[in-house]
Short mmCIF file of N, CA and C in Angstrom, two decimals:
data_model
loop_
_atom_site.label_atom_id
_atom_site.label_comp_id
_atom_site.label_asym_id
_atom_site.label_seq_id
_atom_site.Cartn_x
_atom_site.Cartn_y
_atom_site.Cartn_z
N MET A 1 0.97 -1.26 -0.30
CA MET A 1 0.11 0.08 0.03
C MET A 1 0.73 1.54 -0.20
N LEU A 2 1.67 1.21 1.43
CA LEU A 2 2.64 2.17 1.46
C LEU A 2 4.09 2.60 -0.48
N LYS A 3 4.25 1.55 -0.60
CA LYS A 3 4.72 1.34 -2.25
C LYS A 3 4.47 2.26 -3.56
N PHE A 4 2.55 1.53 -3.10
CA PHE A 4 1.77 2.16 -4.12
C PHE A 4 1.24 3.60 -4.26
N ALA A 5 1.42 3.91 -3.43
CA ALA A 5 0.36 5.53 -2.23
C ALA A 5 2.05 6.50 -2.77
N ARG A 6 3.52 6.27 -3.10
CA ARG A 6 4.93 6.71 -3.33
C ARG A 6 4.48 6.80 -5.13
N GLU A 7 3.91 5.97 -5.44
CA GLU A 7 4.51 6.36 -7.32
C GLU A 7 3.00 6.76 -7.44
N THR A 8 2.03 6.52 -6.96
CA THR A 8 0.92 7.35 -7.39
C THR A 8 0.68 8.61 -7.28
N LYS A 9 1.99 9.14 -5.57
CA LYS A 9 1.56 10.75 -5.70
C LYS A 9 0.33 10.96 -5.78
N GLN A 10 -1.02 10.09 -5.58
CA GLN A 10 -2.42 10.98 -5.34
C GLN A 10 -2.68 10.81 -4.42
N ILE A 11 -1.96 9.72 -2.71
CA ILE A 11 -2.28 8.99 -1.38
C ILE A 11 -1.61 10.64 -0.64
N GLU A 12 -2.31 11.54 0.15
CA GLU A 12 -0.99 12.06 1.21
C GLU A 12 -1.02 11.41 2.54
N ARG A 13 -3.00 10.15 2.83
CA ARG A 13 -1.85 9.44 4.63
C ARG A 13 -2.32 7.93 4.41
N ILE A 14 -1.68 7.81 4.96
CA ILE A 14 -2.33 6.47 5.30
C ILE A 14 -2.55 5.96 6.77
N VAL A 15 -3.65 6.05 7.05
CA VAL A 15 -4.62 6.19 8.57
C VAL A 15 -4.39 4.12 8.93
N THR A 16 -3.79 3.89 9.39
CA THR A 16 -5.41 2.70 10.11
C THR A 16 -5.68 2.92 11.27
N LEU A 17 -6.54 1.70 11.46
CA LEU A 17 -8.14 2.07 12.58
C LEU A 17 -8.52 0.71 12.44
N SER A 18 -7.34 0.31 14.18
CA SER A 18 -6.64 -0.65 14.14
C SER A 18 -7.83 -1.37 16.31
N PRO A 19 -6.52 -2.30 17.12
CA PRO A 19 -7.50 -2.60 17.63
C PRO A 19 -6.52 -2.33 19.04
N LEU A 20 -6.99 -1.87 20.27
CA LEU A 20 -6.62 -1.43 21.29
C LEU A 20 -5.93 -2.93 22.18
N THR A 21 -4.78 -3.48 20.71
CA THR A 21 -3.87 -4.39 21.64
C THR A 21 -2.52 -3.92 22.18
N LEU A 22 -1.78 -5.06 22.29
CA LEU A 22 -0.42 -4.85 22.41
C LEU A 22 -0.11 -5.28 21.08
N MET A 23 -0.35 -6.37 20.44
CA MET A 23 -0.17 -6.42 19.16
C MET A 23 0.24 -5.39 18.66
N ALA A 24 -1.29 -4.87 18.02
CA ALA A 24 -1.32 -3.64 17.22
C ALA A 24 -0.73 -2.76 17.36
N THR A 25 -0.36 -1.92 18.49
CA THR A 25 0.39 -1.26 19.45
C THR A 25 2.39 -1.57 18.32
N ASN A 26 2.90 -3.10 18.87
CA ASN A 26 4.04 -2.77 18.83
C ASN A 26 4.35 -3.28 16.59
N PHE A 27 3.29 -3.74 16.10
CA PHE A 27 2.91 -3.77 15.03
C PHE A 27 3.35 -3.09 13.88
N HIS A 28 2.68 -1.78 14.29
CA HIS A 28 2.69 -0.38 13.57
C HIS A 28 3.67 0.14 14.26
N GLU A 29 4.10 0.55 15.28
CA GLU A 29 5.42 1.12 15.76
C GLU A 29 6.92 0.58 15.05
N ARG A 30 6.44 -0.76 15.12
CA ARG A 30 7.86 -1.63 14.80
C ARG A 30 7.63 -1.00 13.15
N ASN A 31 6.66 -1.03 12.36
CA ASN A 31 6.81 -0.31 11.38
C ASN A 31 7.00 0.80 10.70
N GLY A 32 7.34 1.29 11.77
CA GLY A 32 7.60 2.88 11.25
C GLY A 32 6.16 4.17 11.06
N ALA A 33 5.05 3.67 12.46
CA ALA A 33 3.55 4.14 11.98
C ALA A 33 4.23 5.31 13.35
N ILE A 34 3.09 6.12 13.44
CA ILE A 34 2.90 6.73 14.88
C ILE A 34 1.48 6.74 14.79
N GLN A 35 1.01 6.69 16.49
CA GLN A 35 0.70 6.70 16.59
C GLN A 35 -0.34 8.40 17.22
N ILE A 36 -1.85 8.75 15.87
CA ILE A 36 -2.42 9.96 16.61
C ILE A 36 -3.66 10.09 16.68
N GLY A 37 -4.56 8.33 17.14
CA GLY A 37 -5.73 8.33 17.85
C GLY A 37 -6.51 7.74 19.03
N LEU A 38 -6.90 8.30 20.09
CA LEU A 38 -6.15 6.60 20.76
C LEU A 38 -8.20 6.85 21.71
N ASN A 39 -8.81 6.38 21.34
CA ASN A 39 -10.22 6.25 22.18
C ASN A 39 -10.92 4.83 23.27
N ALA A 40 -11.78 4.62 22.98
CA ALA A 40 -11.91 3.60 23.87
C ALA A 40 -11.69 2.20 23.48
N GLU A 41 -12.07 2.29 22.42
CA GLU A 41 -12.19 1.17 21.53
C GLU A 41 -10.80 0.47 20.66
N THR A 42 -10.71 1.78 20.00
CA THR A 42 -9.62 1.44 19.03
C THR A 42 -8.57 2.13 18.75
N GLN A 43 -7.48 1.98 17.46
CA GLN A 43 -6.34 3.18 18.25
C GLN A 43 -6.17 3.16 16.97
N ASN A 44 -5.53 4.55 16.16
CA ASN A 44 -5.51 5.59 15.08
C ASN A 44 -3.79 5.10 14.72
N PHE A 45 -2.66 4.70 13.86
CA PHE A 45 -1.31 4.86 13.00
C PHE A 45 -1.36 5.88 10.94
N GLU A 46 -0.41 6.59 12.09
CA GLU A 46 0.18 7.30 10.44
C GLU A 46 1.11 7.08 10.04
N TYR A 47 0.64 6.30 8.60
CA TYR A 47 2.26 5.56 7.89
C TYR A 47 2.90 6.69 7.89
N SER A 48 3.86 7.50 7.57
CA SER A 48 4.70 8.26 6.11
C SER A 48 4.88 7.82 4.90
N ILE A 49 4.52 8.46 4.26
CA ILE A 49 4.38 7.79 2.74
C ILE A 49 6.07 7.91 2.18
N ALA A 50 6.47 8.51 2.63
CA ALA A 50 7.96 9.04 2.66
C ALA A 50 8.96 7.57 2.73
N ASP A 51 8.84 7.81 3.84
CA ASP A 51 9.62 6.33 4.60
C ASP A 51 8.97 4.50 3.94
N THR A 52 10.73 4.33 4.17
CA THR A 52 10.61 3.01 3.62
C THR A 52 11.23 1.90 4.18
N ARG A 53 11.21 2.09 5.90
CA ARG A 53 11.56 1.45 6.74
C ARG A 53 10.55 -0.16 6.52
N TRP A 54 9.52 0.12 6.04
CA TRP A 54 8.31 -1.54 6.48
C TRP A 54 8.91 -2.07 5.10
N GLU A 55 9.34 -1.62 4.18
CA GLU A 55 9.81 -2.47 3.07
C GLU A 55 11.14 -3.98 3.84
N LYS A 56 11.95 -3.06 4.53
CA LYS A 56 12.81 -4.10 5.41
C LYS A 56 12.07 -5.56 5.62
N TYR A 57 11.96 -4.75 6.27
CA TYR A 57 10.84 -4.47 7.77
C TYR A 57 10.19 -6.43 6.94
N MET A 58 9.71 -5.74 5.90
CA MET A 58 9.21 -7.43 4.54
C MET A 58 9.32 -7.88 4.44
N LYS A 59 10.70 -7.64 3.93
CA LYS A 59 11.79 -8.30 3.47
C LYS A 59 12.60 -9.59 4.12
N ASP A 60 13.09 -8.67 5.66
CA ASP A 60 12.74 -9.60 6.36
C ASP A 60 11.38 -10.94 7.48
N ALA A 61 10.70 -10.80 7.70
CA ALA A 61 9.88 -10.72 7.74
C ALA A 61 9.68 -12.31 6.47
N LYS A 62 9.68 -11.91 5.69
CA LYS A 62 9.70 -13.19 4.37
C LYS A 62 10.35 -14.61 4.38
N LYS A 63 12.16 -13.55 4.94
CA LYS A 63 13.30 -14.32 5.03
C LYS A 63 12.65 -15.62 6.74
N TRP A 64 12.37 -15.04 7.62
CA TRP A 64 12.56 -16.19 8.83
C TRP A 64 10.78 -16.14 8.23
N PHE A 65 10.15 -15.85 7.83
CA PHE A 65 8.97 -17.28 7.34
C PHE A 65 9.14 -18.74 6.23
N SER A 66 10.45 -18.63 5.51
CA SER A 66 10.81 -19.86 4.28
C SER A 66 11.91 -19.64 4.98
N LEU A 67 12.35 -20.14 6.87
CA LEU A 67 12.96 -20.74 7.24
C LEU A 67 12.46 -21.59 8.24
N HIS A 68 11.34 -20.73 8.50
CA HIS A 68 10.86 -21.21 10.02
C HIS A 68 9.30 -22.35 9.15
N VAL A 69 8.43 -21.97 7.79
CA VAL A 69 7.59 -22.45 7.71
C VAL A 69 7.78 -23.50 6.93
N GLY A 70 8.33 -22.93 5.92
CA GLY A 70 8.57 -23.40 4.68
C GLY A 70 9.28 -25.23 3.64
#
């Protein structure tokens, strides 16, 4: 999604609607998102379209899964 947004230049923001779980928080923060909203049931994170850290994490995750699952 971020790669597509960067290439098309038509998308200004990527914002998530995520559950209030530690797993969701850790996932988004490790992938470079910033928490921008918090309420009783959900939290929102925003990703920078210019940030490319997530691409490295995706490659690392694919390597890990191929070693441990495949």
